[in-house]
GROMACS .gro file of C-alpha atoms in nm:
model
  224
    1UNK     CA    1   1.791  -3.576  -6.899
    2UNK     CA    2   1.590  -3.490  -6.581
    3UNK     CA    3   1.257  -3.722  -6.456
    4UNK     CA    4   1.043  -3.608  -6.180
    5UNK     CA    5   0.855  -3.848  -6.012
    6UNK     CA    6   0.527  -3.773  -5.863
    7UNK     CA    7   0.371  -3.953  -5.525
    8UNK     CA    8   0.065  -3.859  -5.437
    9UNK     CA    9  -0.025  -4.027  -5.039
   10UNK     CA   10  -0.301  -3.987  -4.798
   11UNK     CA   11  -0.254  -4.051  -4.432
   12UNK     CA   12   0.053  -4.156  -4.241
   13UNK     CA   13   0.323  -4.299  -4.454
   14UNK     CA   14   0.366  -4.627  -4.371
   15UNK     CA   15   0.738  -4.739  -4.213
   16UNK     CA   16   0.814  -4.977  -4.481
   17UNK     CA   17   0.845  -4.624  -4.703
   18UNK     CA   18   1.204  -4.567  -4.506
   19UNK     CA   19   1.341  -4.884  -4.694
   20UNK     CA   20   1.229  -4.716  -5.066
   21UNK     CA   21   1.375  -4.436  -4.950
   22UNK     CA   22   1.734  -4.537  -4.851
   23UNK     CA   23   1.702  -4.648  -5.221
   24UNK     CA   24   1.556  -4.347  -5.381
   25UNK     CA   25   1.773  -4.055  -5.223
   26UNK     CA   26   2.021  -3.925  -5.392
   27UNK     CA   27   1.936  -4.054  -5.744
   28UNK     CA   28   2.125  -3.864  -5.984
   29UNK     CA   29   1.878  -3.652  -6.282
   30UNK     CA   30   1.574  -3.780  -6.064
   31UNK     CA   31   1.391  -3.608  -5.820
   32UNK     CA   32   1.028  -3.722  -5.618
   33UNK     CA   33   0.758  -3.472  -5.574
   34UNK     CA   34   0.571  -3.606  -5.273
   35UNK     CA   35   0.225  -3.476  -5.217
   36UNK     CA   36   0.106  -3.569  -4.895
   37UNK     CA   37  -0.108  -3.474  -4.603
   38UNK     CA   38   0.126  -3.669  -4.380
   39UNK     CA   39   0.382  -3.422  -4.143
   40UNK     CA   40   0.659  -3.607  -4.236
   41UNK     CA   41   1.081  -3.476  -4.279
   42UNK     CA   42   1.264  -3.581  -4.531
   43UNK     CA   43   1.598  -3.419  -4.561
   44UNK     CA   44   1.720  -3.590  -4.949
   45UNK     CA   45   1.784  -3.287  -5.199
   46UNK     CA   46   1.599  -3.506  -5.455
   47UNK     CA   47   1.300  -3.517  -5.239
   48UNK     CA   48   1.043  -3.221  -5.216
   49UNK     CA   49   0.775  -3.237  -4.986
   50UNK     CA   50   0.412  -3.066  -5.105
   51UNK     CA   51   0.146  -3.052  -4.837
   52UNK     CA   52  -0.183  -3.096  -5.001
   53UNK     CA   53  -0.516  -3.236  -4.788
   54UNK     CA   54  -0.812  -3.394  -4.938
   55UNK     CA   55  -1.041  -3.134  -4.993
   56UNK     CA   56  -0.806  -3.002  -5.205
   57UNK     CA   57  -0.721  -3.317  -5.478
   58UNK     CA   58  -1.111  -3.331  -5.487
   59UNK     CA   59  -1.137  -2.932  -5.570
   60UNK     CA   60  -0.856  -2.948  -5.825
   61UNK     CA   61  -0.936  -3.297  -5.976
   62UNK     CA   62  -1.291  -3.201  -5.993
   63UNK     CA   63  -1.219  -2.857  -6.138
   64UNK     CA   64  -0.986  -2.995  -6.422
   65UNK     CA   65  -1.214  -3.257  -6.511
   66UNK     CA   66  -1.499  -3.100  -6.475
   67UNK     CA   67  -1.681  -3.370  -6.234
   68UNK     CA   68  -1.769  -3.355  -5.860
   69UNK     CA   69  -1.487  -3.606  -5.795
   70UNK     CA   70  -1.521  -3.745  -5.440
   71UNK     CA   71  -1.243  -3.955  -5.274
   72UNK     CA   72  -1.436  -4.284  -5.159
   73UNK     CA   73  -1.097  -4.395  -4.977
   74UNK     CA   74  -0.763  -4.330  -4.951
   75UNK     CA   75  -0.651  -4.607  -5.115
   76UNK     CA   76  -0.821  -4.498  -5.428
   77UNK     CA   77  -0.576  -4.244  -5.438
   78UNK     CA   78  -0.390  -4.513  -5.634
   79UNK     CA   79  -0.647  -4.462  -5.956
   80UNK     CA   80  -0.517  -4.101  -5.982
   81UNK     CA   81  -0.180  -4.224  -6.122
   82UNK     CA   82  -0.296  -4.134  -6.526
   83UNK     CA   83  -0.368  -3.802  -6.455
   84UNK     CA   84  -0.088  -3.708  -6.165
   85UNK     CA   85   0.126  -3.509  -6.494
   86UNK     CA   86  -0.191  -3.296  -6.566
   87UNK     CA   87  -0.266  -3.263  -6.195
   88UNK     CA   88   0.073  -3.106  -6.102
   89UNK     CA   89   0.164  -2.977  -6.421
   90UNK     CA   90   0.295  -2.665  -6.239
   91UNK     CA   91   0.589  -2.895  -6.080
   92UNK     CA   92   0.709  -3.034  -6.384
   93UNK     CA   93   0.775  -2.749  -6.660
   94UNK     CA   94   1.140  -2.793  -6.590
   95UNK     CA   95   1.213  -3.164  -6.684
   96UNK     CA   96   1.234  -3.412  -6.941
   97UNK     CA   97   1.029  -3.672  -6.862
   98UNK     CA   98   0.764  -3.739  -6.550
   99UNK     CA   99   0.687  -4.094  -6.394
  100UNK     CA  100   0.429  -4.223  -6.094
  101UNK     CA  101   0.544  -4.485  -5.921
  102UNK     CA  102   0.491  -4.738  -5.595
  103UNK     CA  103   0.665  -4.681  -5.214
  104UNK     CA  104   0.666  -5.031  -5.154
  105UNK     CA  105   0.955  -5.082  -5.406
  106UNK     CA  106   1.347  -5.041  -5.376
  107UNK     CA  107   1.506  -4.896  -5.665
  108UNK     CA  108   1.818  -5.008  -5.907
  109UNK     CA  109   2.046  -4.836  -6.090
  110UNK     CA  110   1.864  -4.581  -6.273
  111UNK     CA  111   2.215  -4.501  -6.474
  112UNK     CA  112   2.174  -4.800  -6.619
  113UNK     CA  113   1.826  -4.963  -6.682
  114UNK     CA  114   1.651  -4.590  -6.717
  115UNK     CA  115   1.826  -4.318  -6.857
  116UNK     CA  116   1.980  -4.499  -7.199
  117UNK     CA  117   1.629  -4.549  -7.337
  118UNK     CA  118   1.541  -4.146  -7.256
  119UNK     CA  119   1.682  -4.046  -7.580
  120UNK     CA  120   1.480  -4.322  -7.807
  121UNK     CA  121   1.121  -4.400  -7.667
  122UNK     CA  122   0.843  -4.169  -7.526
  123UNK     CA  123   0.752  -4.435  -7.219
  124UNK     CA  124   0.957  -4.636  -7.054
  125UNK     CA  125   0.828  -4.940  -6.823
  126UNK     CA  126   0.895  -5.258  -6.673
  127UNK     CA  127   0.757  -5.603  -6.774
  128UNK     CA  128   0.716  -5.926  -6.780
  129UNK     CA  129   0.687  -6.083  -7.131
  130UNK     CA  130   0.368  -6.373  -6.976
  131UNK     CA  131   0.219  -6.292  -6.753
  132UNK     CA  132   0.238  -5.860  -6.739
  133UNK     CA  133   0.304  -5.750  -7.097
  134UNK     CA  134   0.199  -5.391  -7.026
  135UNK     CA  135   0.302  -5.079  -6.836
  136UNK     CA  136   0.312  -5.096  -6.454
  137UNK     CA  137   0.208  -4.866  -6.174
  138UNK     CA  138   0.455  -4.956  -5.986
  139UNK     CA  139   0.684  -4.726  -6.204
  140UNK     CA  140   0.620  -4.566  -6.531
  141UNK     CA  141   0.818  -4.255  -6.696
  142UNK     CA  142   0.682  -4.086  -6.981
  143UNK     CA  143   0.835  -3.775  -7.216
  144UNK     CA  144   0.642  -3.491  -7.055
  145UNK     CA  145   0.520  -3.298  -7.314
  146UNK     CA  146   0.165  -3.123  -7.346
  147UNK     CA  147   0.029  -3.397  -7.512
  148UNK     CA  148   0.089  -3.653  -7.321
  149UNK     CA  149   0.043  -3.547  -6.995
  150UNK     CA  150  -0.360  -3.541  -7.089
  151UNK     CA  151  -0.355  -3.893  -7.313
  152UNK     CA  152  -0.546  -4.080  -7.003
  153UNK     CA  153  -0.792  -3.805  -7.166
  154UNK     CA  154  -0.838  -4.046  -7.472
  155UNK     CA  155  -1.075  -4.273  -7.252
  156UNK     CA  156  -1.183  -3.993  -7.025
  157UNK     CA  157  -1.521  -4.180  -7.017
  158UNK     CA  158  -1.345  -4.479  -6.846
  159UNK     CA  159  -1.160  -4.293  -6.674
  160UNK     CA  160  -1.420  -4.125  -6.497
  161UNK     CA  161  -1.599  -4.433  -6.426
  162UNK     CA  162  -1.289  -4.582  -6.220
  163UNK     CA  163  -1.328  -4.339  -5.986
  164UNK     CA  164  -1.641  -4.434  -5.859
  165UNK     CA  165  -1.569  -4.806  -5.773
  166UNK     CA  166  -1.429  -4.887  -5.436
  167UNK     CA  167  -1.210  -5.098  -5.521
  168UNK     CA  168  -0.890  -5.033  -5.697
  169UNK     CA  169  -0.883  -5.037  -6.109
  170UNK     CA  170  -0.504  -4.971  -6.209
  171UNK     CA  171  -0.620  -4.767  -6.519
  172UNK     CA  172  -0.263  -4.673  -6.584
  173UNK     CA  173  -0.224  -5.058  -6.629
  174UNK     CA  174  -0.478  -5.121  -6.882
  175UNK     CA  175  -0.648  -4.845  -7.069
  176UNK     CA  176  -0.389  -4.620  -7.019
  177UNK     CA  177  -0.140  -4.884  -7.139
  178UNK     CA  178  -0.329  -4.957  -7.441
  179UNK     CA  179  -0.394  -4.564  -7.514
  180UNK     CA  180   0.054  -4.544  -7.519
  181UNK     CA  181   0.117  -4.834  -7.714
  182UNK     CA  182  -0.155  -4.717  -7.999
  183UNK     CA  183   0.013  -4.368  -7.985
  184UNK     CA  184   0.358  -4.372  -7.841
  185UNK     CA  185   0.689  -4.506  -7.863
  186UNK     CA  186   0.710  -4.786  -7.575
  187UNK     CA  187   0.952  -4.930  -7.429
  188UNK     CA  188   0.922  -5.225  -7.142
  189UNK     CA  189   1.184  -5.368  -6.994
  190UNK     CA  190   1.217  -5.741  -6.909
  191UNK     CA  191   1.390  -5.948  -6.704
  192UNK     CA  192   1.378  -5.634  -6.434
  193UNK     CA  193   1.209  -5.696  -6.180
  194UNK     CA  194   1.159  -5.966  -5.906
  195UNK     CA  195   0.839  -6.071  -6.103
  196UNK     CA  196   0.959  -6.476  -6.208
  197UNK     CA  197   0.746  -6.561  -6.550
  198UNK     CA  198   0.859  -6.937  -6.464
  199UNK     CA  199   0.646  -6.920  -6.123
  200UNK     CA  200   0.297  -6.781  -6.273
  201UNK     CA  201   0.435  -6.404  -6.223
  202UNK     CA  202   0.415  -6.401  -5.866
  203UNK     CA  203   0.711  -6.256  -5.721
  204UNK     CA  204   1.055  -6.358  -5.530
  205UNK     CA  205   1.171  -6.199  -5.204
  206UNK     CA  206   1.515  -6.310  -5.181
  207UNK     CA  207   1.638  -5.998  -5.222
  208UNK     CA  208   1.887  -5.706  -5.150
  209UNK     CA  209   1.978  -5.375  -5.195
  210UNK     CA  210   2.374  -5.250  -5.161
  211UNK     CA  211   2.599  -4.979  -5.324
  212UNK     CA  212   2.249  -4.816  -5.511
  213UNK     CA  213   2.190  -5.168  -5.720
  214UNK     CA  214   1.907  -5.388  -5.609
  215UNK     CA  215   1.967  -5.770  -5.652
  216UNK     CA  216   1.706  -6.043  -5.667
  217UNK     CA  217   1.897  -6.432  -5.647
  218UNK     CA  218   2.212  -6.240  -5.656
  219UNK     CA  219   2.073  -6.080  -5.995
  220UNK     CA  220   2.073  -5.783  -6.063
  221UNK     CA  221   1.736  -5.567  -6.112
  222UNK     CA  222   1.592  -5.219  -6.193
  223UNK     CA  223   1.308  -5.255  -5.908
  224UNK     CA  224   1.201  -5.470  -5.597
   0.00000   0.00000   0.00000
C-alpha cells in the first residue's frame, strides 16, 4: 500500500530537519509532500517539494472553509494538521492512505511497525497507554478516502475557533482524536516511541538511528 505524507512549513527549515531526513529518504511505499515557502533542495525520490507562500494557505483555507482565515503566526501552521488531506486533496488521489506528521522526529522501520496494520484499521497512531492514550501529531496515517479526509469537519465549529488563538491547540490530538475513535477503526501503537509511561510521559534522549531502525536504550522504536 502507498502513504503520502503531507508537511506543510513556513519560513526557513530549521537544520535539525537534515537529521529527520537522513531517516525519512528512501522509505519504501512512502513518500513526503512538503509544502513550503522555504528555497530549499532536496534530492530523495520520496520527497516532492511544493512551493506555496502565505497568502496562498489563507486564500485556499479560507475559500474551502468558507472563513476569512488569517495566519496569526507561523507556528500556527501546526493547527492545520486535520484538514492538510482536504487541503491538498489534489496530491493524494493516487495512494492508499495519507498521514501529517512532525520534522523534529527520526523515523523506524516503517516495514515493520506501519504497513502490517494498513490492511486492518482506518488510522494508525502511536501511543502511550497513561499518559497519551490518543492520536499524535507527531505522526498520524489515515485510509484516505472522501470521507475521511473532511471528518475534522464533524467539529468544524471547534475547529474554526482554534484558529484564532495564538497559541497552539493540537486539534488533531483531541477533537479530532475523539471524532476517529467514535467513527473509525483505530489503531495506536504502544511501546513505540521514546515517550517512558514510568517517568510521567516525558521523553528519553538516549537514542540512535542506524541501518533505517531507530533505537531508544538500545530498543527498538517506530519514532524519535
Amino acid at each position: 500500500m502507498k502513504l503520502k505524507l503531507i508537511q506543510l512549513w513556513l519560513g526557513k527549515i530549521p537544520d535539525y530537519f537534515w537529521f529527520h531526513y537522513e531517516t525519512t529518504k528512501n522509505l519504501k511505499n512512502v513518500e513526503f509532500l512538503f509544502f513550503t515557502d522555504d528555497e530549499v533542495q532536496i534530492d530523495s525520490p520520496n520527497y516532492k517539494v511544493i512551493p506555496i507562500t502565505k497568502d496562498e494557505i489563507e486564500r485556499k483555507i479560507s475559500s474551502m472553509l468558507n472563513y476569512d482565515y488569517k495566519i496569526h503566526n507561523e507556528k500556527k501552521i501546526n493547527d492545520l494538521k486535520s484538514c492538510l488531506g482536504e487541503l491538498f486533496e489534489d496530491y493524494l488521489t493516487d495512494c492508499d492512505f495519507y498521514g501529517f506528521y512532525d520534522i523534529d522526529t527520526l523515523f523506524g522501520d516503517f516495514q515493520k511497525w506501519i504497513i502490517p496494520h494498513m490492511t486492518d484499521y482506518d488510522v494508525i497512531s502511536f501511543a502511550d497507554s497513561l499518559h497519551h492514550n490518543r492520536i499524535c501529531g507527531p505522526l498520524t496515517i489515515i485510509r484516505n478516502t472522501y470521507d475521511n479526509l473532511r471528518l475534522y469537519r464533524n467539529k468544524l465549529d471547534e475547529f474554526i475557533k482554534t484558529l484564532n488563538h495564538d497559541d497552539i491547540d493540537a486539534f488533531e490530538e483531541h477533537q479530532l482524536s475523539q471524532i476517529l475513535f467514535e467513527t473509525r477503526k483505530v489503531k495506536l501503537i504502544y511501546d513505540s516511541t521514546n515517550c517512558e509511561t514510568y517517568n510521567g510521559g516525558k521523553n528519553t534522549y538516549d537514542a540512535y538511528w542506524s541501518g533505517g531502525k531507530v533505537y531508544v536504550k538500545n530498543e527498538e522504536k517506530l519514532l524519535h
